[in-house]
Amino acid sequence: MQSQTPSLPLILGVTGASGLIYAVRSLKFLLRADYAVELVASKSTYMVWQAELGIRMPAEPAQQEGFWRQQAGVAQGGKLRCHPWGDVGANIASGSFRTAGMLVMPCSMSTVGKLAAGLSSDLLERAADVQLKEGRKLVIVPRETPFSLIHLRNLTTLAEAGARIVPAIPAWYHHPQTVEDLVDFVVARALDQFDIDCVPLKRWEGH
């Protein structure tokens, strides 16, 4: 059963980690389920789009909305507002702007390190820091392997501060047939942390 659509928007942060498909698929399901999404992509995300898919992501927020909707395959539905990575004066940079929390997917180890140290050098990092200080949900989906001891310590610091860590590790008990099936499992488990159930997924029901 799909959860009730919240009145508060969900922030989706996209960093320069490999695995943009995770962000695209999460946005697809959120918009199709009529959720409101505030999206901010880090500066390095532009380079990842070019490297992984040979696609140029526009810099202007108005053009970004159309770009992300096109990639997600959802022309209509939900609400999507895109923010420039350097706009630290945006609404999501303030704790007075109420949200349902923030999902950072995929999340680079550079971003993890900055968040663990309390640094906010761009809007994505500032928005994530706001979730922690306000006691709201912050879900981190790290996309790196293997983890170094530094990575593990930084992730532990974030977990101790209240963040939820959902590694991009799929399962096979739902009998995936495609790459999208594997990706969607991770997306569903990440959105579960917000009590959002909008991804078609065969869940484990026991033997």
Tab-separated table of C-alpha atoms in Angstrom:
chain	number	residue	atom	x	y	z
A	1	MET	CA	0.000	0.000	0.000
A	2	GLN	CA	1.327	3.422	-0.927
A	3	SER	CA	1.921	5.787	1.968
A	4	GLN	CA	0.031	9.049	2.176
A	5	THR	CA	1.730	11.846	0.257
A	6	PRO	CA	3.229	14.262	2.808
A	7	SER	CA	2.452	17.967	2.687
A	8	LEU	CA	6.114	18.791	3.284
A	9	PRO	CA	8.637	18.529	0.439
A	10	LEU	CA	11.489	16.045	0.374
A	11	ILE	CA	14.958	17.310	-0.497
A	12	LEU	CA	16.893	15.187	-2.987
A	13	GLY	CA	20.630	15.828	-3.007
A	14	VAL	CA	22.690	14.431	-5.878
A	15	THR	CA	26.477	14.405	-5.552
A	16	GLY	CA	29.310	13.554	-7.912
A	17	ALA	CA	29.428	9.881	-6.953
A	18	SER	CA	29.011	7.319	-9.692
A	19	GLY	CA	25.474	5.984	-9.983
A	20	LEU	CA	23.229	8.795	-11.202
A	21	ILE	CA	20.655	6.150	-12.037
A	22	TYR	CA	19.832	5.992	-8.324
A	23	ALA	CA	18.849	9.666	-8.305
A	24	VAL	CA	16.917	9.377	-11.559
A	25	ARG	CA	14.918	6.363	-10.425
A	26	SER	CA	14.123	7.861	-7.026
A	27	LEU	CA	12.895	11.048	-8.692
A	28	LYS	CA	10.817	9.016	-11.129
A	29	PHE	CA	8.900	7.230	-8.391
A	30	LEU	CA	8.500	10.313	-6.192
A	31	LEU	CA	7.066	12.457	-8.974
A	32	ARG	CA	4.808	9.670	-10.236
A	33	ALA	CA	3.425	9.385	-6.701
A	34	ASP	CA	2.802	13.160	-6.655
A	35	TYR	CA	5.455	14.100	-4.105
A	36	ALA	CA	7.051	17.533	-3.898
A	37	VAL	CA	10.822	17.425	-4.408
A	38	GLU	CA	13.441	20.101	-3.840
A	39	LEU	CA	16.460	18.974	-5.872
A	40	VAL	CA	20.038	20.184	-5.563
A	41	ALA	CA	22.927	18.678	-7.495
A	42	SER	CA	26.519	19.352	-6.516
A	43	LYS	CA	29.003	20.966	-8.884
A	44	SER	CA	30.708	17.671	-9.667
A	45	THR	CA	27.399	16.105	-10.722
A	46	TYR	CA	27.703	17.948	-14.033
A	47	MET	CA	30.929	16.068	-14.778
A	48	VAL	CA	29.413	12.716	-13.800
A	49	TRP	CA	26.508	13.175	-16.211
A	50	GLN	CA	29.040	13.752	-18.972
A	51	ALA	CA	31.287	10.857	-17.923
A	52	GLU	CA	28.572	8.223	-17.336
A	53	LEU	CA	26.033	9.079	-20.005
A	54	GLY	CA	27.609	11.667	-22.293
A	55	ILE	CA	24.862	14.116	-21.357
A	56	ARG	CA	25.240	17.775	-20.438
A	57	MET	CA	23.144	18.862	-17.478
A	58	PRO	CA	21.983	22.492	-17.813
A	59	ALA	CA	23.040	24.971	-15.162
A	60	GLU	CA	19.891	27.097	-15.060
A	61	PRO	CA	17.282	25.873	-12.542
A	62	ALA	CA	14.381	26.372	-14.965
A	63	GLN	CA	16.114	24.209	-17.562
A	64	GLN	CA	17.178	21.676	-14.947
A	65	GLU	CA	13.580	20.879	-14.060
A	66	GLY	CA	12.821	19.883	-17.626
A	67	PHE	CA	16.100	17.989	-17.830
A	68	TRP	CA	15.471	15.913	-14.698
A	69	ARG	CA	11.861	15.237	-15.665
A	70	GLN	CA	13.026	14.055	-19.067
A	71	GLN	CA	15.631	11.730	-17.559
A	72	ALA	CA	13.065	10.366	-15.090
A	73	GLY	CA	10.433	9.985	-17.793
A	74	VAL	CA	7.826	11.981	-15.859
A	75	ALA	CA	6.704	15.041	-17.790
A	76	GLN	CA	3.807	15.784	-15.435
A	77	GLY	CA	3.077	14.934	-11.826
A	78	GLY	CA	4.420	15.919	-8.466
A	79	LYS	CA	6.273	19.163	-7.859
A	80	LEU	CA	9.915	19.670	-8.706
A	81	ARG	CA	12.070	22.672	-7.899
A	82	CYS	CA	15.776	22.662	-8.772
A	83	HIS	CA	18.406	24.763	-7.046
A	84	PRO	CA	21.871	25.884	-8.200
A	85	TRP	CA	24.631	24.215	-6.197
A	86	GLY	CA	26.056	27.564	-5.095
A	87	ASP	CA	22.820	29.222	-3.970
A	88	VAL	CA	23.352	29.054	-0.207
A	89	GLY	CA	20.513	31.556	0.222
A	90	ALA	CA	17.889	29.142	-1.123
A	91	ASN	CA	14.903	28.079	0.973
A	92	ILE	CA	16.391	24.673	1.807
A	93	ALA	CA	19.426	26.382	3.375
A	94	SER	CA	17.307	27.492	6.328
A	95	GLY	CA	15.883	25.467	9.171
A	96	SER	CA	12.795	27.668	9.108
A	97	PHE	CA	11.855	26.067	5.773
A	98	ARG	CA	10.064	22.909	6.822
A	99	THR	CA	10.752	19.669	4.990
A	100	ALA	CA	10.133	15.946	5.348
A	101	GLY	CA	13.908	15.458	5.397
A	102	MET	CA	16.657	14.951	2.861
A	103	LEU	CA	17.880	12.042	0.777
A	104	VAL	CA	21.433	12.236	-0.589
A	105	MET	CA	21.693	9.644	-3.360
A	106	PRO	CA	24.217	8.810	-4.599
A	107	CYS	CA	26.517	10.283	-1.958
A	108	SER	CA	30.239	10.689	-2.547
A	109	MET	CA	32.812	10.091	0.154
A	110	SER	CA	33.888	13.724	-0.232
A	111	THR	CA	30.388	14.834	0.733
A	112	VAL	CA	30.288	12.319	3.584
A	113	GLY	CA	33.561	13.704	4.915
A	114	LYS	CA	32.399	17.310	4.760
A	115	LEU	CA	29.084	16.532	6.443
A	116	ALA	CA	30.827	14.561	9.172
A	117	ALA	CA	33.090	17.558	9.817
A	118	GLY	CA	30.191	20.037	9.848
A	119	LEU	CA	31.378	21.830	6.699
A	120	SER	CA	28.935	23.537	4.333
A	121	SER	CA	30.734	24.720	1.219
A	122	ASP	CA	27.683	24.530	-1.076
A	123	LEU	CA	23.893	24.353	-0.916
A	124	LEU	CA	23.720	20.554	-0.816
A	125	GLU	CA	26.013	20.360	2.189
A	126	ARG	CA	24.238	23.235	3.916
A	127	ALA	CA	20.824	21.635	3.375
A	128	ALA	CA	22.068	18.336	4.808
A	129	ASP	CA	23.609	20.111	7.788
A	130	VAL	CA	20.261	21.821	8.408
A	131	GLN	CA	18.489	18.452	8.604
A	132	LEU	CA	20.903	17.299	11.285
A	133	LYS	CA	20.682	20.438	13.385
A	134	GLU	CA	16.882	20.471	13.152
A	135	GLY	CA	16.603	16.795	14.062
A	136	ARG	CA	15.016	15.907	10.738
A	137	LYS	CA	15.608	12.795	8.680
A	138	LEU	CA	18.844	12.696	6.692
A	139	VAL	CA	19.396	9.562	4.628
A	140	ILE	CA	22.794	8.966	3.066
A	141	VAL	CA	23.241	6.463	0.215
A	142	PRO	CA	27.019	6.082	-0.168
A	143	ARG	CA	28.261	4.774	-3.498
A	144	GLU	CA	31.851	3.682	-3.017
A	145	THR	CA	33.783	0.453	-2.699
A	146	PRO	CA	35.774	-0.543	-0.823
A	147	PHE	CA	35.345	1.724	2.192
A	148	SER	CA	38.546	2.966	3.782
A	149	LEU	CA	38.799	3.334	7.545
A	150	ILE	CA	38.358	7.090	7.063
A	151	HIS	CA	35.130	6.482	5.118
A	152	LEU	CA	33.813	4.167	7.823
A	153	ARG	CA	34.636	6.602	10.606
A	154	ASN	CA	32.941	9.470	8.765
A	155	LEU	CA	29.840	7.363	8.154
A	156	THR	CA	29.823	6.372	11.821
A	157	THR	CA	30.018	10.039	12.814
A	158	LEU	CA	26.989	10.808	10.639
A	159	ALA	CA	25.074	7.848	12.051
A	160	GLU	CA	25.844	9.004	15.578
A	161	ALA	CA	24.553	12.468	14.631
A	162	GLY	CA	21.226	10.964	13.554
A	163	ALA	CA	21.651	10.228	9.848
A	164	ARG	CA	20.522	6.939	8.364
A	165	ILE	CA	23.082	5.140	6.213
A	166	VAL	CA	21.633	3.071	3.357
A	167	PRO	CA	24.483	1.669	1.241
A	168	ALA	CA	23.816	1.116	-2.449
A	169	ILE	CA	23.745	-2.665	-1.968
A	170	PRO	CA	20.918	-4.534	-3.734
A	171	ALA	CA	19.347	-7.845	-2.745
A	172	TRP	CA	18.309	-10.802	-4.855
A	173	TYR	CA	15.396	-12.356	-2.954
A	174	HIS	CA	12.938	-10.331	-5.068
A	175	HIS	CA	14.316	-12.067	-8.180
A	176	PRO	CA	15.612	-9.031	-10.119
A	177	GLN	CA	15.601	-9.356	-13.898
A	178	THR	CA	17.136	-6.039	-14.909
A	179	VAL	CA	19.627	-3.444	-13.691
A	180	GLU	CA	16.636	-1.231	-12.885
A	181	ASP	CA	15.266	-3.947	-10.586
A	182	LEU	CA	18.517	-3.889	-8.617
A	183	VAL	CA	18.566	-0.098	-8.463
A	184	ASP	CA	14.914	0.098	-7.446
A	185	PHE	CA	15.538	-2.154	-4.448
A	186	VAL	CA	18.027	0.372	-3.081
A	187	VAL	CA	15.694	3.271	-3.913
A	188	ALA	CA	12.810	1.562	-2.111
A	189	ARG	CA	14.882	0.851	1.004
A	190	ALA	CA	16.118	4.450	1.072
A	191	LEU	CA	12.597	5.852	0.761
A	192	ASP	CA	11.433	3.423	3.463
A	193	GLN	CA	13.406	5.572	5.907
A	194	PHE	CA	10.894	8.382	5.242
A	195	ASP	CA	7.917	5.991	5.411
A	196	ILE	CA	7.463	6.502	1.680
A	197	ASP	CA	6.223	3.416	-0.148
A	198	CYS	CA	5.956	4.319	-3.826
A	199	VAL	CA	8.334	1.849	-5.495
A	200	PRO	CA	6.869	-1.399	-6.882
A	201	LEU	CA	8.860	-3.971	-4.941
A	202	LYS	CA	8.268	-7.574	-4.010
A	203	ARG	CA	8.999	-7.416	-0.303
A	204	TRP	CA	10.141	-10.317	1.811
A	205	GLU	CA	7.210	-12.035	3.508
A	206	GLY	CA	8.981	-15.003	5.039
A	207	HIS	CA	9.281	-18.603	3.868
